XYZ file of C-alpha atoms in Angstrom:
760
model
C 190.702 39.442 141.104
C 191.954 35.777 142.185
C 193.562 33.318 139.789
C 190.572 30.924 140.885
C 187.931 33.770 139.824
C 189.726 33.994 136.537
C 189.906 30.268 135.905
C 186.183 30.291 136.650
C 185.338 33.277 134.085
C 187.342 32.206 131.184
C 185.362 29.260 130.003
C 182.055 31.711 130.599
C 183.847 34.618 128.710
C 184.705 32.133 126.056
C 180.694 31.341 125.817
C 179.723 34.505 125.635
C 182.298 35.446 122.695
C 182.339 32.588 120.578
C 178.469 32.131 119.970
C 177.681 35.536 119.360
C 180.912 35.862 116.632
C 179.695 32.503 115.343
C 175.831 33.408 115.030
C 176.930 36.906 113.608
C 179.070 35.086 110.829
C 176.526 32.091 110.357
C 173.486 34.233 109.974
C 175.232 36.771 107.497
C 176.436 33.687 105.638
C 172.746 32.218 105.643
C 171.349 35.393 104.800
C 173.833 35.940 101.689
C 173.077 32.258 100.611
C 169.303 32.772 100.671
C 169.334 35.425 98.892
C 171.775 34.099 96.218
C 169.495 31.232 95.857
C 166.377 33.416 95.557
C 168.153 35.628 92.698
C 169.203 32.470 90.646
C 165.533 31.372 90.827
C 164.545 34.759 89.751
C 166.676 35.049 87.038
C 165.787 31.454 86.053
C 161.998 32.575 86.468
C 162.438 35.519 84.613
C 164.267 34.408 81.293
C 161.534 33.482 79.189
C 159.800 37.089 79.666
C 162.959 39.056 79.464
C 162.132 40.180 76.124
C 158.656 41.660 76.849
C 159.706 43.897 79.668
C 162.178 46.799 78.805
C 163.085 47.493 82.558
C 164.438 43.892 83.888
C 168.077 45.348 83.641
C 167.304 48.119 85.403
C 169.094 48.727 88.831
C 166.713 48.699 91.250
C 165.357 52.103 93.145
C 166.828 53.033 96.664
C 164.175 52.150 99.233
C 162.144 54.922 101.000
C 163.889 54.806 104.312
C 161.508 57.106 105.925
C 158.954 54.125 106.261
C 161.687 52.047 108.108
C 160.469 51.727 111.835
C 162.603 50.795 114.142
C 161.555 47.855 116.226
C 161.924 48.014 120.124
C 164.581 45.466 121.669
C 163.721 44.138 124.714
C 166.646 44.117 127.259
C 168.448 40.642 127.431
C 168.924 39.147 130.771
C 172.339 38.377 131.752
C 172.206 35.115 133.958
C 175.709 35.366 134.651
C 175.872 38.880 135.743
C 178.082 41.589 134.522
C 181.025 39.230 133.296
C 182.628 42.384 131.479
C 183.212 44.241 134.549
C 184.451 41.729 136.525
C 187.193 40.734 133.556
C 188.040 44.628 133.357
C 186.558 47.007 135.492
C 183.336 49.097 135.327
C 182.524 51.689 132.435
C 182.047 55.527 133.467
C 178.729 56.805 131.891
C 180.616 60.154 131.119
C 183.202 58.348 129.343
C 181.091 56.015 127.542
C 179.284 59.232 126.018
C 182.257 60.601 124.798
C 183.467 57.357 123.057
C 179.799 56.998 121.667
C 180.024 60.645 120.140
C 183.294 60.165 118.662
C 182.185 57.325 116.863
C 179.281 58.967 115.533
C 181.090 61.761 114.039
C 183.755 59.543 112.027
C 182.716 59.946 108.517
C 184.448 56.713 107.629
C 181.900 54.826 109.750
C 179.357 56.725 107.965
C 180.610 55.400 104.640
C 180.973 52.081 105.942
C 177.497 52.026 107.345
C 175.709 53.372 103.801
C 177.451 50.304 102.275
C 175.238 48.219 104.349
C 172.174 49.977 103.769
C 172.268 52.562 106.567
C 171.542 55.936 104.788
C 172.006 59.461 106.908
C 168.379 58.827 108.027
C 168.914 55.356 109.520
C 172.548 55.899 110.797
C 171.212 58.741 112.951
C 168.248 56.528 114.081
C 170.467 53.360 115.008
C 173.120 55.511 116.428
C 170.560 57.020 118.977
C 169.278 53.492 119.807
C 172.824 52.037 120.202
C 174.061 54.772 122.349
C 170.874 54.440 124.560
C 171.496 50.720 124.843
C 175.033 51.185 125.785
C 174.297 53.955 128.169
C 170.850 52.308 129.885
C 172.029 48.757 130.169
C 172.821 47.722 133.421
C 175.444 45.331 132.261
C 176.581 45.019 128.779
C 177.616 42.142 126.829
C 180.915 40.892 127.764
C 182.324 41.457 124.570
C 181.317 44.588 123.733
C 182.151 45.607 127.521
C 185.851 44.373 126.824
C 186.011 46.552 123.357
C 184.873 49.552 124.912
C 187.009 49.380 128.149
C 190.102 48.637 125.733
C 189.215 51.687 123.635
C 188.727 53.559 126.846
C 192.328 52.976 128.018
C 194.058 53.331 124.451
C 194.579 49.410 123.716
C 191.458 49.899 120.795
C 190.632 51.909 118.466
C 187.323 53.742 118.304
C 186.135 51.877 114.981
C 186.406 48.645 116.794
C 182.722 49.518 117.781
C 181.342 49.527 114.214
C 180.538 45.623 114.262
C 178.391 45.640 117.483
C 176.818 49.034 116.188
C 176.005 47.199 112.823
C 174.515 43.894 114.642
C 172.323 46.529 116.855
C 171.151 48.355 113.755
C 169.938 45.117 111.754
C 168.266 43.962 115.093
C 166.216 47.034 114.840
C 165.863 47.268 111.257
C 165.339 43.728 110.329
C 164.829 44.805 106.673
C 168.451 45.719 106.113
C 169.354 41.676 105.965
C 166.545 40.963 103.636
C 166.616 43.671 101.366
C 167.019 41.569 98.295
C 164.540 39.024 99.151
C 161.840 41.930 99.669
C 162.849 43.621 96.382
C 162.284 40.234 94.209
C 158.806 39.904 96.512
C 157.854 43.377 95.420
C 159.192 42.956 91.663
C 155.876 43.523 89.960
C 157.381 43.917 86.482
C 155.838 41.076 84.987
C 152.203 40.468 86.201
C 151.408 37.909 83.193
C 153.581 35.435 84.717
C 151.418 35.307 87.765
C 148.545 33.374 85.962
C 150.004 30.262 85.010
C 146.750 28.766 84.386
C 145.835 31.284 81.811
C 149.297 30.997 80.086
C 148.892 27.674 79.841
C 146.188 28.170 77.154
C 145.855 29.801 73.950
C 143.236 32.736 74.273
C 141.385 34.400 71.737
C 141.026 37.986 72.771
C 138.319 39.891 70.881
C 138.034 43.920 71.560
C 134.733 45.643 70.897
C 135.416 48.921 70.622
C 132.736 51.928 70.429
C 131.436 54.803 72.245
C 128.232 54.743 74.637
C 124.904 53.482 73.182
C 126.841 51.700 69.987
C 125.980 47.911 70.952
C 129.490 46.585 71.604
C 128.263 45.196 75.090
C 125.311 43.888 73.477
C 127.177 41.889 70.620
C 129.816 40.377 73.400
C 127.027 39.277 75.423
C 125.007 37.672 72.599
C 128.450 35.360 72.162
C 128.156 34.706 75.877
C 124.695 33.779 75.837
C 125.523 31.123 73.384
C 128.638 29.779 74.997
C 128.557 26.356 76.995
C 130.229 28.315 79.609
C 130.977 31.956 80.489
C 131.609 35.052 82.897
C 130.622 38.599 82.687
C 132.926 40.893 84.560
C 131.303 44.646 84.810
C 132.132 47.503 87.091
C 128.991 47.787 88.719
C 126.197 45.789 90.952
C 123.691 46.964 88.635
C 125.372 45.881 85.143
C 126.248 42.325 86.970
C 122.276 42.298 88.126
C 121.194 43.452 84.460
C 123.052 40.446 82.767
C 121.735 37.981 85.589
C 118.357 38.759 84.654
C 119.035 39.038 81.033
C 120.645 35.504 80.957
C 117.802 33.891 82.703
C 115.228 35.159 80.843
C 117.075 34.297 77.974
C 116.896 30.477 79.255
C 120.596 30.705 80.382
C 120.952 29.552 83.929
C 123.258 32.144 85.289
C 124.645 32.959 88.763
C 125.045 36.253 90.177
C 128.006 37.049 92.420
C 128.942 40.566 93.528
C 130.840 41.247 96.916
C 127.906 41.622 99.254
C 125.694 38.867 97.453
C 125.739 35.213 95.867
C 122.515 34.189 94.032
C 122.447 30.825 92.639
C 119.833 29.561 90.109
C 119.957 26.159 91.272
C 117.931 25.251 94.262
C 120.865 22.828 95.686
C 123.422 25.845 95.158
C 125.303 24.023 92.631
C 127.304 26.912 90.580
C 125.592 27.474 87.201
C 128.081 27.485 83.925
C 127.422 31.124 83.380
C 128.010 33.496 86.087
C 127.546 37.628 86.088
C 129.971 39.150 88.654
C 131.723 42.401 89.498
C 135.138 42.664 88.085
C 136.544 42.191 91.760
C 134.671 39.013 92.245
C 136.044 37.006 88.997
C 137.406 33.854 89.573
C 140.864 33.390 87.718
C 141.237 29.968 88.069
C 138.037 28.366 86.719
C 137.628 27.490 83.126
C 135.523 29.142 80.901
C 134.402 28.980 76.888
C 133.635 32.991 77.072
C 134.401 36.179 79.171
C 133.394 39.174 78.962
C 135.170 42.329 80.529
C 133.322 45.611 80.405
C 134.634 49.165 80.326
C 138.237 47.926 80.002
C 139.242 52.004 79.986
C 138.791 51.796 83.739
C 141.934 49.657 83.817
C 143.895 52.716 84.516
C 141.614 53.575 87.324
C 143.854 54.738 90.173
C 142.007 52.660 92.801
C 140.104 49.666 91.137
C 142.653 49.293 87.993
C 144.107 46.206 89.387
C 140.776 44.287 89.278
C 140.589 44.876 85.181
C 144.336 44.107 84.697
C 143.670 40.869 86.849
C 140.850 39.842 84.642
C 142.509 40.709 81.527
C 145.703 38.794 82.135
C 144.368 36.240 84.471
C 140.850 34.699 83.204
C 141.062 31.398 82.047
C 138.896 31.455 78.850
C 139.113 30.435 75.410
C 137.784 33.782 73.997
C 138.228 37.067 75.996
C 135.333 39.713 74.765
C 137.103 43.167 76.054
C 134.345 46.101 75.576
C 135.437 49.784 76.015
C 136.543 52.713 74.209
C 138.374 52.911 71.173
C 141.500 54.909 72.743
C 142.064 51.936 75.052
C 142.621 49.517 71.574
C 146.429 50.082 71.302
C 147.300 49.871 74.894
C 145.296 46.525 75.155
C 146.790 45.169 72.356
C 150.341 46.069 73.801
C 149.479 44.132 76.900
C 148.408 41.352 74.977
C 151.919 41.361 73.438
C 153.305 40.698 76.831
C 151.203 37.176 77.001
C 151.857 36.146 73.290
C 148.349 36.450 72.202
C 146.837 38.256 69.185
C 143.557 40.464 69.303
C 141.143 41.141 66.883
C 138.821 44.508 67.203
C 135.539 44.903 65.933
C 134.513 48.730 66.063
C 130.954 50.172 66.285
C 129.221 53.269 65.509
C 126.926 55.301 67.800
C 123.187 54.093 67.171
C 121.739 57.640 67.884
C 123.862 61.175 66.589
C 124.971 63.425 69.379
C 125.466 66.870 68.756
C 127.398 69.049 70.707
C 125.870 72.694 71.401
C 127.657 75.819 70.379
C 125.966 77.755 73.456
C 125.508 77.378 77.100
C 121.816 76.789 78.671
C 122.473 79.805 80.893
C 119.434 79.896 82.986
C 117.656 76.908 84.885
C 114.469 78.768 83.368
C 116.104 77.265 79.980
C 115.521 73.641 80.734
C 113.404 71.273 78.706
C 112.151 67.531 78.907
C 114.572 65.090 78.731
C 117.182 67.275 80.237
C 120.020 65.953 82.471
C 122.142 68.485 84.741
C 125.361 66.589 85.789
C 126.762 67.989 88.995
C 130.057 66.546 90.909
C 128.923 67.449 94.458
C 126.007 66.475 96.576
C 125.618 69.923 97.743
C 125.368 71.160 93.898
C 122.658 68.478 93.696
C 120.411 69.686 96.555
C 120.613 73.285 95.270
C 119.949 72.925 92.086
C 117.098 70.385 92.263
C 115.361 72.986 94.597
C 115.664 75.527 92.372
C 114.294 73.684 89.259
C 110.983 72.295 91.855
C 110.711 76.073 92.638
C 110.219 76.857 89.147
C 107.157 74.518 89.032
C 109.085 71.530 87.603
C 109.490 67.842 89.093
C 113.119 66.333 88.757
C 114.529 63.074 89.854
C 117.625 62.699 91.534
C 120.813 60.200 91.169
C 124.129 60.248 92.912
C 126.565 57.881 94.175
C 125.857 57.198 97.864
C 122.221 56.155 96.658
C 121.294 52.683 97.252
C 121.148 50.786 93.819
C 117.354 50.404 94.334
C 116.731 53.791 94.963
C 118.796 54.867 91.794
C 116.744 52.136 89.507
C 113.621 54.003 91.215
C 114.348 57.538 90.449
C 115.682 56.143 87.057
C 112.469 54.837 86.363
C 110.356 57.789 87.611
C 112.733 60.131 85.096
C 111.968 57.581 82.149
C 108.298 56.847 82.276
C 106.655 59.112 79.887
C 103.436 59.323 82.028
C 105.122 60.636 85.214
C 105.240 64.443 85.327
C 109.159 64.233 86.191
C 110.853 65.079 82.975
C 114.269 66.702 84.160
C 117.259 64.544 85.884
C 119.774 65.955 88.437
C 122.728 63.561 88.796
C 126.364 63.336 89.399
C 128.508 60.917 87.228
C 127.183 58.078 89.122
C 124.704 57.725 85.907
C 127.873 57.121 83.569
C 127.302 53.741 83.806
C 124.892 50.943 84.732
C 121.313 52.897 84.157
C 119.467 53.171 81.058
C 117.834 56.713 81.116
C 115.594 58.324 78.414
C 118.236 61.443 78.219
C 117.765 63.974 75.489
C 120.386 66.419 76.603
C 123.282 66.593 78.969
C 124.179 69.811 80.631
C 127.530 70.185 82.720
C 126.878 72.186 85.469
C 130.535 72.120 85.909
C 133.488 70.470 84.356
C 135.941 70.076 87.509
C 135.411 67.449 90.330
C 136.452 67.620 93.894
C 138.953 65.130 94.539
C 141.679 63.802 97.100
C 145.543 63.843 96.024
C 148.135 61.539 97.016
C 149.187 63.508 100.090
C 145.147 63.462 101.216
C 144.528 67.265 100.292
C 141.284 68.359 98.722
C 141.760 69.746 95.217
C 139.682 70.390 92.050
C 140.444 68.291 89.182
C 139.110 68.818 85.379
C 137.374 65.461 84.671
C 139.166 63.380 82.187
C 138.327 62.575 78.718
C 137.057 59.392 79.534
C 134.674 60.477 81.910
C 133.423 63.394 79.820
C 132.926 61.178 77.029
C 131.154 58.334 79.237
C 128.873 60.780 80.651
C 128.078 62.674 77.593
C 127.226 59.727 76.180
C 124.119 58.808 78.309
C 122.289 61.359 75.993
C 119.999 59.824 73.490
C 120.665 56.259 74.997
C 117.049 55.247 74.974
C 115.279 57.431 72.716
C 114.003 56.657 69.504
C 117.074 55.495 67.077
C 116.043 58.403 64.630
C 116.176 61.182 67.093
C 119.304 63.244 67.963
C 120.568 63.801 71.237
C 122.302 66.907 72.480
C 125.193 67.736 74.947
C 126.798 70.637 76.311
C 130.454 69.406 76.771
C 133.928 70.301 76.155
C 136.426 67.449 74.953
C 139.699 67.359 76.473
C 143.148 65.714 75.082
C 143.480 61.888 75.917
C 145.466 60.648 78.893
C 148.184 58.151 78.710
C 147.287 54.464 79.138
C 148.834 52.320 82.114
C 147.382 49.448 84.137
C 146.973 49.188 87.771
C 148.329 46.710 90.011
C 148.033 46.155 93.675
C 149.816 43.991 96.418
C 148.147 40.545 96.692
C 147.656 38.737 100.413
C 150.240 36.221 99.577
C 152.932 38.940 98.946
C 152.081 40.908 102.138
C 152.671 37.481 103.801
C 155.895 37.032 102.171
C 156.869 40.472 103.645
C 155.348 39.612 107.047
C 157.589 36.530 107.196
C 160.668 38.740 106.873
C 159.266 41.794 108.837
C 157.196 40.102 111.633
C 157.082 42.992 113.919
C 156.122 45.741 111.276
C 152.278 46.639 110.739
C 150.135 46.314 108.078
C 150.298 49.637 107.008
C 153.722 49.910 107.419
C 154.219 46.622 105.353
C 152.332 47.584 102.219
C 154.024 50.995 102.425
C 157.368 49.374 102.203
C 156.054 46.834 99.647
C 155.124 50.127 97.417
C 157.893 51.677 98.048
C 160.463 48.737 96.936
C 158.282 47.758 94.086
C 159.200 47.896 90.552
C 156.961 48.358 87.701
C 157.290 48.203 84.249
C 156.494 51.312 82.288
C 153.119 49.726 81.285
C 151.953 49.645 84.875
C 151.060 51.334 88.134
C 150.735 50.585 91.931
C 146.956 51.824 92.413
C 146.230 54.042 95.448
C 146.753 52.577 98.619
C 145.710 55.043 100.997
C 142.001 53.610 101.736
C 143.675 50.294 102.557
C 146.294 52.384 104.948
C 143.253 54.651 106.568
C 141.515 51.176 107.751
C 144.637 49.374 108.557
C 145.636 52.137 110.720
C 142.205 52.401 112.157
C 142.049 48.032 113.606
C 145.911 47.981 114.199
C 145.307 48.021 117.836
C 143.008 44.969 117.478
C 144.132 41.620 117.866
C 143.980 39.983 114.568
C 145.622 37.412 112.255
C 147.542 39.143 109.150
C 145.341 37.447 106.326
C 142.198 38.391 108.264
C 143.387 42.033 108.773
C 144.163 41.946 105.213
C 140.405 40.834 104.257
C 138.894 43.629 106.583
C 141.136 46.351 105.168
C 140.141 45.503 101.508
C 136.553 46.134 102.612
C 134.970 48.862 99.921
C 133.959 51.354 102.440
C 133.672 55.238 102.215
C 135.973 56.406 104.934
C 134.500 59.927 104.823
C 131.467 58.448 106.537
C 131.929 58.486 110.164
C 129.320 56.054 110.937
C 130.522 53.539 108.435
C 133.920 53.773 109.828
C 132.769 53.458 113.525
C 131.057 50.507 112.485
C 134.031 48.901 110.902
C 135.798 49.613 113.954
C 133.570 47.635 116.080
C 132.715 44.905 113.554
C 136.592 44.345 113.822
C 136.760 44.457 117.576
C 133.956 41.900 117.853
C 135.384 39.671 115.062
C 138.712 39.565 116.971
C 136.926 38.250 120.422
C 135.343 35.576 118.239
C 131.746 36.698 118.930
C 129.481 36.285 115.938
C 127.521 39.377 114.717
C 124.074 38.161 115.084
C 121.046 40.313 113.645
C 120.228 41.279 116.950
C 123.698 42.754 117.512
C 123.519 44.785 114.174
C 119.786 45.758 114.961
C 121.005 47.404 118.133
C 124.041 49.112 116.669
C 121.820 50.514 113.931
C 119.158 51.147 116.151
C 116.599 49.300 113.919
C 113.843 49.781 113.039
C 114.712 53.572 111.721
C 111.919 56.137 110.961
C 111.535 58.061 107.783
C 114.053 61.209 107.145
C 112.576 64.377 108.082
C 115.657 66.280 106.807
C 118.652 65.771 104.484
C 120.791 64.870 107.724
C 118.568 62.159 108.411
C 118.656 61.158 104.584
C 122.224 60.893 104.635
C 122.775 59.317 107.813
C 120.163 56.340 106.470
C 122.561 55.818 103.268
C 125.309 55.388 105.888
C 123.225 52.747 107.571
C 122.846 50.985 104.136
C 126.497 51.018 103.349
C 126.691 49.342 107.088
C 124.657 46.721 105.957
C 126.552 46.214 102.881
C 129.600 46.004 104.743
C 128.153 43.295 107.057
C 127.274 41.473 103.804
C 130.740 41.796 102.104
C 132.247 40.407 105.258
C 129.665 37.714 105.537
C 130.849 35.907 102.283
C 134.307 35.965 103.633
C 134.024 34.887 107.187
C 130.524 33.119 106.755
C 130.668 31.759 110.819
C 130.953 34.968 112.084
C 128.343 37.143 110.081
C 125.932 34.511 110.113
C 122.497 36.170 109.872
C 122.852 37.080 105.736
C 119.264 36.269 105.121
C 117.550 38.767 107.698
C 120.115 41.500 107.299
C 119.523 41.537 103.694
C 115.491 41.649 104.315
C 115.928 44.843 106.488
C 118.075 46.225 103.862
C 115.700 46.201 101.237
C 112.995 48.024 103.855
C 115.621 50.353 104.452
C 116.241 51.053 100.954
C 112.268 51.712 100.513
C 112.736 54.319 103.176
C 115.707 56.034 101.374
C 113.517 55.690 98.301
C 110.704 57.717 100.042
C 112.890 60.404 100.918
C 114.734 60.999 97.981
C 110.984 61.567 96.335
C 110.436 63.910 98.565
C 113.954 65.743 98.507
C 112.738 69.328 98.162
C 110.864 69.320 101.298
C 113.721 67.795 103.401
C 116.086 70.423 101.913
C 113.513 72.886 103.431
C 113.636 71.266 106.404
C 117.138 71.204 106.504
C 117.785 74.903 106.807
C 115.462 76.676 108.818
C 117.482 79.782 109.454
C 117.231 80.817 105.647
C 113.245 80.165 105.797
C 113.226 82.391 108.912
C 115.215 85.234 106.945
C 113.131 84.991 103.905
C 109.863 84.863 106.173
C 111.364 88.108 107.509
C 112.051 89.423 104.129
C 108.491 88.338 102.825
C 106.934 90.652 105.796
C 109.125 93.530 105.203
C 108.600 93.676 101.504
C 104.689 93.139 102.216
C 104.808 96.325 104.157
C 106.607 98.467 101.447
C 104.324 97.519 98.720
C 102.724 101.061 97.156
C 104.969 103.006 98.934
C 108.648 103.980 98.869
C 110.717 104.841 102.067
C 112.739 107.796 102.257
C 116.561 107.266 101.369
C 119.729 107.885 103.648
C 117.584 107.641 106.999
C 119.903 106.182 109.640
C 117.276 104.233 111.054
C 117.009 102.365 107.753
C 120.373 101.773 107.265
C 120.864 100.545 110.887
C 118.160 98.204 110.129
C 119.768 97.218 107.080
C 123.197 96.594 108.856
C 122.062 94.675 111.679
C 119.892 92.178 109.393
C 121.036 88.574 108.830
C 120.995 88.973 105.327
C 123.285 91.886 105.160
C 125.756 90.218 107.763
C 125.679 87.021 105.720
C 126.671 88.867 102.674
C 129.071 91.060 104.458
C 130.950 87.567 105.632
C 130.958 86.085 102.118
C 128.581 83.191 103.292
C 125.828 84.347 101.188
C 125.722 86.504 97.808
C 123.077 88.747 96.561
C 122.076 86.831 93.936
C 121.700 83.665 96.157
C 119.732 85.428 98.403
C 117.245 86.777 95.603
C 116.684 83.069 94.438
C 116.014 81.933 97.761
C 113.392 84.699 98.031
C 111.929 83.875 94.614
C 111.388 79.877 96.116
C 109.982 81.117 99.233
C 107.283 83.490 97.664
C 106.413 80.555 95.148
C 105.971 77.844 98.127
C 103.917 80.701 100.125
C 101.797 81.134 96.791
C 101.328 77.419 96.525
C 100.897 76.634 100.222
C 98.324 79.370 100.927
C 95.262 79.767 99.350
C 94.184 82.908 101.315
C 96.960 85.089 100.331
C 96.267 87.282 97.311
C 98.865 86.998 94.605
C 101.425 89.498 93.730
C 101.387 90.990 90.361
C 104.704 90.493 88.419
C 105.577 94.413 88.194
C 105.123 94.474 91.902
C 107.532 91.731 92.682
C 110.083 93.116 89.974
C 109.839 96.551 91.485
C 110.282 94.991 95.107
C 113.128 92.954 93.897
C 114.968 95.875 92.610
C 114.544 97.278 95.947
C 116.167 94.847 97.769
C 118.972 94.678 95.285
C 119.496 98.260 95.923
C 119.520 97.752 99.620
C 121.944 95.261 99.525
């Protein structure tokens, strides 16, 4: 190389090396200084509450590095060409590969990397990326090229690669440079400090404790109605509607606020002094004289517990009236210690006595008027309701996915003394929000299908709180002097903790440090780094992550994406998830979702259901309309036709009500193969009345083995007992539907049923 060429390249080489080195040093100092400042601010802010939190001095837990997703780097275009090659000489790729592998095998380098936050997993991922970068770049930065050349020719040590490797690792894993800041953001150990407005006033906390039907909520509401201003926070829309109606009936102007609805009593939409809302919708910055928090034991709910924690710690009210089961008293008192607030306890006894039966009902033939059979799956609901009606008894049906209007309609039918419907088949949805004239609760099962943290389906025994909540519905609306009965087993109490959930602001701060991470990855890292006191836990985020992954490819700003992912939808409903995706895509295009658009999407108007599948689809459509209304109150300009959508939702509710009233007919229409089987079995049995087939004939055996009933039982898809039950129902329907068919005598029925059992 000529002297002139060297003189020309030297200033450019200094320009390559010096600024890079300066940037690394300055960035490191800046990050360190920023972390130190944030650490000092955090320490200063937490001095006040350090006595209340036992785990403040505990060492931070190591991050779950499996959640760290490497960032794809764009290749730097070196406008000055391959300066390193001109100053030294080109590097052989095979020799570079040997150098990289020697560096990777150095235990000292792995230990040094661990001190910088690179565990074995991250070290391996960073090395793979760094090696690919070195081998595939057409022109390496001059400083790195010179270092590699020196090592190749014995003028440098293999460890000299480490600074460049670490620089690359921090580029693909940006969280390594800001881990302390991320830990401070995700520190959830003192949630009481999140609500400075509530901490600025001295609140009076009154706990109304008692079982169901004890009047605890009634006494809290009486104080709410006499206050100058107040807020009621309930777990269900039905409960919020009930308080809304009671307040306005009592002459106390009250607004209604739920996720999908805003109702103002003032014609000019000015807020009333009182508001009834679902727990998630309570405003923690508005000042009230009285606040009522209902069903406080749900503070430990794995999905929604954060809403009760937020209301209890954050509501700005002079009086906080908490209603719930006595088992929650000590825990709520302990939470109030962290805020420095005293708690008064008022206890109540059940208004009607309740007795636990010492024997099971055993058979549906032993049901009595006022009975409620509690199941934990819709399939059980369908099966039992059909068996009951096959016995000539009417029953009402209530389960969680039914619209509120349909639930109220079925409850009214069951409660009406003049209605022939005297039996209720329901899920645990009856545990809250419905007043029912139940005399006896019968648990069909004490295990409930659930999904664990890994997304696997499993069966869980219901908790003590759930059992008491459901069982307590017995005797709620009967005369005060009457007794109520239940068949239930009580389990040991569970430990008490309060739920927390990352806020939009916390996730936005995370995104500032990790701008290339997805929302799902951001919240996963947040939870993995979060530190909570022993009284708290982070609520389940599986539904949030599911929705975040679903719309990740759709271009949305972070705040809008976060709001979409907090939408309360059932991810098991395919049509609802598809609608959610379409809503997000339309929103991202800045195209309003009009009434005509939503009608085309759901194919409105919809016909009445002809079978159970149609009914389930109508319930999903109702959920889609709920989703539209929920989003309309968060993005009013993009979901503008709230009034018209609510009108067709009310019509849809009426269609669903009619379908549920005819649920037995829908079940029968859903399963034509079984109906055909019963018809064949009916004809076969009618032919054999008064005559006995000789035993042991090969033809009979072949006919038996080729029958659908035999094959279903052999494959384990049908039991002999269930087949007999279905046959009884079929004969019952045949007798009722056909006036020309003669009635079979009981002895003949028994004889034929016995023959069928022998054949099976």
